[in-house]
Structures are given as structure tokens and as C-alpha cells.
Amino acid sequence: MKAGSSSGRQMVGTVALVEPPVSQWYIRRAKVAALVVGLALDVLVTAVLSVFYPLWLAVALGAASGVVCAVVAAVLVRIWPVARVLWWWSFEITAVTLVATGWVVLAHAATWWIASVVLLAVTVAVLVPGRSRRFVWAWSWCLVVRHRLRLCFATLVRSQSRVQGSPPPALPLLLWARPTHAGERVWLWLRPGFALESLEGKGPLIAVACYAKQVRMSGASERNAALVRVDITRRDPLTNLVDSPLALLIPSLRHSEEADVPVSPAVPQVGLDFADIDEPPAPSPMRGGRR
């Protein structure tokens, strides 16, 4: 009895690629899509072919085309969750495939240890220099942020569907991500069920999910509310020394090393003392009474 009851449960530690409620929802959508596409194509093809062929042949060809298109539509809708996961990891899959293909080709052309040495040398040449290492690290964080944002939105969708008892809304579409001086900037395209106002209070939760310090969300378009910009802050770039270019305006310091005057926000601001400039006289009070 215990074995039978435990066999129907999911094993501890297993991760489903597509959750059962979402999978059942896509099964229903696939059936509806197959029915609608099949009937529409059947009627349309039969009506068009009846002009050129006998009615019985037009009906047969219309039914065949409707069945084929219905099966294709059902398969596309059914495998969409898996295809979407593959699309989410497309960059990583492409990078690993290219590296593995290059290593295999070089190993066949020479030997496996020469291919390994070349791969190690290229990796060291990319990651050891400071500028290239920072470049790769910044863009790697963009990939991490995309996955963390998707995971955070998936959690919000599951909690919302459980509370409301409605089908889960579609996840926001992650358009593009690029590094900034403070962290990363991501552009989202919101689907029906999400709004910028409903996400404004979720900034701390998204920051925790993205391993960031702060997350700010704002509209990226004045004409479309679905386009949202997410600014992820990991560090404060103004805490470091900033070279002030104002010293280059002085002719005597243009070709001097003293022209690079560091300015730090940690230094308290002091007032300006113009000793050679006389203070303007105080305005004299107006004479005369009220008329």
C-alpha cells in the first residue's frame, strides 16, 4: 500500500522540465488549436478547390489538408514549452557546440593533446588580460541575469495562478541585456497578465533573485506600456576615483601630469573662496510709502 502510494508521487530531487499543470494546459491548447486549424483549413481548401475540381475531390483534398495542418498545429503547440527552454539556453548550447566542434576538428587534423593545448591557450589569452576578462565577465553576468529574471517571473506566475486559480499567464519576453557601469540593463516585453505597476513592489525580490543590490524598473517607451527597462545595480561606480577633465582647461596644466586631478565623492564638499572678487553690495531698501 505504501509502495503504491509512493509510486505516484514525484521522487525527491527530481526536476521536471515542464510542470504537470502547465503541461496539461498546453495539451488542452493543442487540442483546441488542432480543432480550429483543421476545420478552418478544411472549409477553406474545399471552397477554393470546388471551383477547379469536382465536389467529391475538393472535399477529400480539403479534409486531407485539414488533418495535416491540424496535426502540425497540435505538435507545435504541444512542444512549445520544450522549444522555449531550448531557446532560452540557445546561446549556451551554441557556444558549447562551437567549442566542441572546434576541438574535434583540430583533434582530427592533429592530435587530441594539441587540440587541448590550443583550447587552453585561447582560454588563457581571453581570461588573463584585465580588459578582456572584464568584458567576458560583464557579458556573462548578462546571461546569468536573463536566467535569474526568468526564474523569478516563473515563480511569480506560479504563485499568482495558485492564488487566483486561473491559467498561468505567459512569461515576459526577455528582449536584450547589456552590461552597464553599475551592473546590467535588461529590456522586457510584458505579456497580458503583467503590468509595470504590479511589478514595482517586486524590486527587492528580483534583486535577491539576481544577486544584486538594487533593481529599478521603468517604462522604456512612451507609446507602449509593454516595453519595460530593468536596471540592475551591483556596485556603485562613483565610489572610485574619477579623473576630472576641468584641469585641462588651464593652459599651464594641459601638458603636465598634474592635469589628472582625482576627484572622489568621499571628499566632503567645501565652499569656494573668491578672494579677488568683491562681494556685491547689498540692495538698498526702497524709499517711499504706500500710495
Short mmCIF file of C-alpha atoms in Angstrom, two decimals, residues 12-275:
data_model
loop_
_atom_site.label_atom_id
_atom_site.label_comp_id
_atom_site.label_asym_id
_atom_site.label_seq_id
_atom_site.Cartn_x
_atom_site.Cartn_y
_atom_site.Cartn_z
CA VAL A 12 12.67 13.81 -4.13
CA GLY A 13 15.36 15.72 -6.01
CA THR A 14 13.83 15.35 -9.47
CA VAL A 15 13.22 18.45 -11.55
CA ALA A 16 10.50 18.48 -14.20
CA LEU A 17 11.29 20.27 -17.43
CA VAL A 18 7.63 21.25 -17.74
CA GLU A 19 5.41 21.24 -14.65
CA PRO A 20 2.29 19.00 -14.79
CA PRO A 21 -0.27 21.87 -14.58
CA VAL A 22 1.49 23.74 -17.37
CA SER A 23 1.80 20.55 -19.43
CA GLN A 24 -1.93 19.80 -19.07
CA TRP A 25 -2.76 23.37 -20.02
CA TYR A 26 -0.69 23.08 -23.21
CA ILE A 27 -2.37 19.76 -24.00
CA ARG A 28 -5.76 21.47 -23.91
CA ARG A 29 -4.43 24.31 -26.04
CA ALA A 30 -3.03 21.81 -28.55
CA LYS A 31 -6.43 20.11 -28.89
CA VAL A 32 -8.20 23.43 -29.38
CA ALA A 33 -5.59 24.59 -31.91
CA ALA A 34 -5.86 21.33 -33.87
CA LEU A 35 -9.67 21.57 -33.98
CA VAL A 36 -9.75 25.21 -35.07
CA VAL A 37 -6.96 24.94 -37.65
CA GLY A 38 -8.27 21.66 -39.07
CA LEU A 39 -11.85 22.87 -39.55
CA ALA A 40 -10.78 26.25 -40.94
CA LEU A 41 -8.38 24.73 -43.46
CA ASP A 42 -10.88 22.04 -44.43
CA VAL A 43 -13.60 24.57 -45.24
CA LEU A 44 -11.22 26.99 -46.96
CA VAL A 45 -9.47 24.42 -49.15
CA THR A 46 -12.75 22.71 -50.05
CA ALA A 47 -14.32 26.02 -51.09
CA VAL A 48 -11.35 27.01 -53.24
CA LEU A 49 -10.82 23.64 -54.91
CA SER A 50 -14.52 23.18 -55.67
CA VAL A 51 -14.12 25.84 -58.34
CA PHE A 52 -11.50 23.83 -60.25
CA TYR A 53 -12.27 20.19 -59.34
CA PRO A 54 -15.36 18.04 -58.75
CA LEU A 55 -17.01 18.44 -55.38
CA TRP A 56 -16.09 14.99 -54.07
CA LEU A 57 -12.41 15.54 -54.92
CA ALA A 58 -12.43 19.01 -53.36
CA VAL A 59 -13.96 17.62 -50.16
CA ALA A 60 -11.37 14.83 -49.99
CA LEU A 61 -8.43 17.18 -50.57
CA GLY A 62 -9.83 19.69 -48.07
CA ALA A 63 -10.20 17.00 -45.41
CA ALA A 64 -6.67 15.72 -46.02
CA SER A 65 -5.14 19.21 -45.83
CA GLY A 66 -7.16 19.98 -42.70
CA VAL A 67 -5.92 16.83 -40.95
CA VAL A 68 -2.29 17.52 -41.87
CA CYS A 69 -2.41 21.16 -40.74
CA ALA A 70 -4.26 20.19 -37.55
CA VAL A 71 -1.55 17.68 -36.63
CA VAL A 72 1.20 20.21 -37.34
CA ALA A 73 -0.52 22.89 -35.23
CA ALA A 74 -1.11 20.47 -32.34
CA VAL A 75 2.52 19.32 -32.37
CA LEU A 76 3.84 22.89 -32.42
CA VAL A 77 1.64 23.95 -29.53
CA ARG A 78 2.41 20.80 -27.55
CA ILE A 79 6.20 21.01 -27.84
CA TRP A 80 6.30 24.77 -27.35
CA PRO A 81 7.37 24.55 -23.64
CA VAL A 82 10.36 22.37 -24.56
CA ALA A 83 11.21 24.50 -27.59
CA ARG A 84 11.03 27.59 -25.39
CA VAL A 85 13.51 26.08 -22.91
CA LEU A 86 15.88 25.27 -25.76
CA TRP A 87 15.52 28.85 -26.99
CA TRP A 88 16.31 30.19 -23.51
CA TRP A 89 19.55 28.21 -23.45
CA SER A 90 20.33 28.72 -27.14
CA PHE A 91 23.39 30.91 -26.54
CA GLU A 92 24.99 28.46 -24.12
CA ILE A 93 24.14 25.50 -26.36
CA THR A 94 25.61 27.29 -29.38
CA ALA A 95 28.80 28.24 -27.53
CA VAL A 96 29.39 24.71 -26.22
CA THR A 97 28.65 23.25 -29.65
CA LEU A 98 31.14 25.57 -31.37
CA VAL A 99 33.88 24.86 -28.82
CA ALA A 100 33.33 21.11 -29.02
CA THR A 101 33.22 21.20 -32.82
CA GLY A 102 36.44 23.20 -33.00
CA TRP A 103 38.19 20.81 -30.62
CA VAL A 104 37.03 17.73 -32.57
CA VAL A 105 38.09 19.20 -35.92
CA LEU A 106 41.50 20.19 -34.56
CA ALA A 107 41.93 16.79 -32.89
CA HIS A 108 41.24 15.03 -36.20
CA ALA A 109 43.63 17.37 -38.04
CA ALA A 110 46.44 16.94 -35.47
CA THR A 111 46.19 15.10 -32.15
CA TRP A 112 43.91 15.39 -29.14
CA TRP A 113 46.58 16.87 -26.86
CA ILE A 114 47.46 19.58 -29.40
CA ALA A 115 43.77 20.48 -29.63
CA SER A 116 43.59 20.61 -25.82
CA VAL A 117 46.68 22.85 -25.61
CA VAL A 118 45.25 25.21 -28.23
CA LEU A 119 41.92 25.38 -26.40
CA LEU A 120 43.69 26.08 -23.10
CA ALA A 121 45.87 28.76 -24.72
CA VAL A 122 42.85 30.52 -26.21
CA THR A 123 41.07 30.39 -22.85
CA VAL A 124 44.08 31.85 -21.04
CA ALA A 125 44.53 34.56 -23.70
CA VAL A 126 40.91 35.62 -23.24
CA LEU A 127 40.63 35.42 -19.45
CA VAL A 128 44.07 36.55 -18.23
CA PRO A 129 44.23 40.14 -19.63
CA GLY A 130 42.26 42.53 -17.47
CA ARG A 131 40.26 44.24 -20.19
CA SER A 132 39.16 41.07 -21.98
CA ARG A 133 38.45 39.35 -18.66
CA ARG A 134 36.20 42.19 -17.54
CA PHE A 135 34.47 42.15 -20.93
CA VAL A 136 33.75 38.42 -20.73
CA TRP A 137 32.71 38.68 -17.08
CA ALA A 138 30.29 41.54 -17.77
CA TRP A 139 28.56 39.74 -20.63
CA SER A 140 28.49 36.50 -18.63
CA TRP A 141 26.53 38.32 -15.94
CA CYS A 142 24.04 39.36 -18.62
CA LEU A 143 23.40 35.70 -19.38
CA VAL A 144 23.05 34.90 -15.68
CA VAL A 145 20.63 37.79 -15.20
CA ARG A 146 18.41 36.59 -18.05
CA HIS A 147 18.04 33.16 -16.45
CA ARG A 148 17.50 34.60 -12.97
CA LEU A 149 14.84 37.01 -14.21
CA ARG A 150 13.04 34.20 -16.00
CA LEU A 151 13.14 32.08 -12.84
CA CYS A 152 11.83 34.97 -10.74
CA PHE A 153 8.95 35.67 -13.15
CA ALA A 154 8.11 31.96 -13.31
CA THR A 155 7.84 31.93 -9.51
CA LEU A 156 5.56 34.97 -9.58
CA VAL A 157 3.40 33.34 -12.26
CA ARG A 158 3.03 30.13 -10.26
CA SER A 159 2.09 31.99 -7.09
CA GLN A 160 -0.41 34.15 -8.97
CA SER A 161 -2.06 31.18 -10.69
CA ARG A 162 -2.34 29.26 -7.40
CA VAL A 163 -3.93 32.19 -5.59
CA GLN A 164 -6.38 33.13 -8.35
CA GLY A 165 -6.97 29.59 -9.64
CA SER A 166 -6.62 30.78 -13.24
CA PRO A 167 -4.37 29.56 -16.06
CA PRO A 168 -0.82 30.89 -15.71
CA PRO A 169 -0.10 34.00 -17.80
CA ALA A 170 2.69 33.99 -20.32
CA LEU A 171 6.13 34.91 -19.05
CA PRO A 172 7.61 38.27 -20.11
CA LEU A 173 9.77 38.11 -23.20
CA LEU A 174 13.43 38.90 -22.49
CA LEU A 175 14.50 41.02 -25.44
CA TRP A 176 18.06 42.12 -24.77
CA ALA A 177 20.56 42.57 -21.97
CA ARG A 178 23.78 44.53 -21.90
CA PRO A 179 26.31 45.44 -19.20
CA THR A 180 26.48 48.89 -17.62
CA HIS A 181 28.94 50.55 -15.26
CA ALA A 182 26.71 49.73 -12.29
CA GLY A 183 25.52 46.27 -13.37
CA GLU A 184 23.21 45.24 -16.19
CA ARG A 185 20.28 46.64 -18.13
CA VAL A 186 17.58 44.33 -19.47
CA TRP A 187 14.64 45.10 -21.74
CA LEU A 188 11.41 43.16 -21.24
CA TRP A 189 8.24 42.80 -23.27
CA LEU A 190 5.36 42.20 -20.89
CA ARG A 191 2.60 39.76 -21.85
CA PRO A 192 -1.08 40.02 -20.85
CA GLY A 193 -1.34 39.48 -17.11
CA PHE A 194 1.66 41.64 -16.21
CA ALA A 195 1.95 45.40 -15.80
CA LEU A 196 4.67 47.76 -14.68
CA GLU A 197 2.56 48.88 -11.71
CA SER A 198 2.20 45.30 -10.48
CA LEU A 199 5.97 44.75 -10.67
CA GLU A 200 7.11 47.94 -8.95
CA GLY A 201 6.78 46.40 -5.49
CA LYS A 202 8.70 43.29 -6.54
CA GLY A 203 12.04 45.10 -6.88
CA PRO A 204 13.62 43.65 -3.70
CA LEU A 205 12.53 40.13 -4.65
CA ILE A 206 14.00 40.49 -8.14
CA ALA A 207 17.22 41.93 -6.66
CA VAL A 208 17.61 38.89 -4.42
CA ALA A 209 16.97 36.56 -7.35
CA CYS A 210 19.59 38.36 -9.49
CA TYR A 211 22.23 38.52 -6.72
CA ALA A 212 22.10 42.29 -6.99
CA LYS A 213 21.96 45.24 -4.63
CA GLN A 214 19.04 47.08 -6.17
CA VAL A 215 16.63 46.72 -9.09
CA ARG A 216 14.75 49.59 -10.69
CA MET A 217 12.05 49.14 -13.33
CA SER A 218 10.74 51.86 -15.61
CA GLY A 219 8.91 52.19 -18.89
CA ALA A 220 11.18 52.10 -21.92
CA SER A 221 8.65 53.51 -24.38
CA GLU A 222 6.25 56.42 -24.28
CA ARG A 223 3.84 54.74 -26.71
CA ASN A 224 3.77 51.15 -25.47
CA ALA A 225 3.44 50.13 -21.83
CA ALA A 226 4.58 46.57 -22.55
CA LEU A 227 8.20 47.62 -23.12
CA VAL A 228 9.96 47.82 -19.74
CA ARG A 229 13.57 48.56 -18.84
CA VAL A 230 15.12 46.85 -15.81
CA ASP A 231 18.27 48.42 -14.33
CA ILE A 232 20.18 46.03 -12.08
CA THR A 233 22.68 47.65 -9.71
CA ARG A 234 25.54 45.57 -8.30
CA ARG A 235 28.10 48.22 -7.48
CA ASP A 236 28.47 51.97 -7.20
CA PRO A 237 30.93 53.14 -9.88
CA LEU A 238 31.19 56.59 -8.24
CA THR A 239 32.99 55.22 -5.18
CA ASN A 240 36.25 55.01 -7.14
CA LEU A 241 38.45 57.93 -8.08
CA VAL A 242 37.23 59.91 -11.06
CA ASP A 243 39.66 61.95 -13.13
CA SER A 244 38.35 65.46 -13.55
CA PRO A 245 38.82 66.95 -17.05
CA LEU A 246 38.40 70.51 -15.79
CA ALA A 247 42.15 70.90 -15.19
CA LEU A 248 42.75 70.56 -18.94
CA LEU A 249 41.05 73.92 -19.41
CA ILE A 250 44.02 75.64 -17.72
CA PRO A 251 46.74 76.28 -20.36
CA SER A 252 49.63 75.78 -17.92
CA LEU A 253 48.39 72.31 -16.92
CA ARG A 254 47.47 70.89 -20.31
CA HIS A 255 50.83 69.15 -20.79
CA SER A 256 51.51 68.46 -17.14
CA GLU A 257 50.98 65.36 -15.04
CA GLU A 258 49.10 67.48 -12.53
CA ALA A 259 46.27 67.83 -15.01
CA ASP A 260 44.82 64.47 -13.95
CA VAL A 261 43.27 65.69 -10.76
CA PRO A 262 41.44 62.86 -8.99
CA VAL A 263 38.05 63.70 -7.61
CA SER A 264 36.41 61.37 -5.13
CA PRO A 265 32.82 61.59 -3.88
CA ALA A 266 34.12 60.61 -0.44
CA VAL A 267 35.84 64.01 -0.11
CA PRO A 268 33.44 66.45 1.55
CA GLN A 269 32.43 69.43 -0.50
CA VAL A 270 33.97 72.71 0.55
CA GLY A 271 32.87 76.21 -0.22
CA LEU A 272 34.55 78.36 -2.85
CA ASP A 273 36.60 81.35 -1.71
CA PHE A 274 36.99 84.04 -4.33
CA ALA A 275 39.36 86.37 -2.51
#
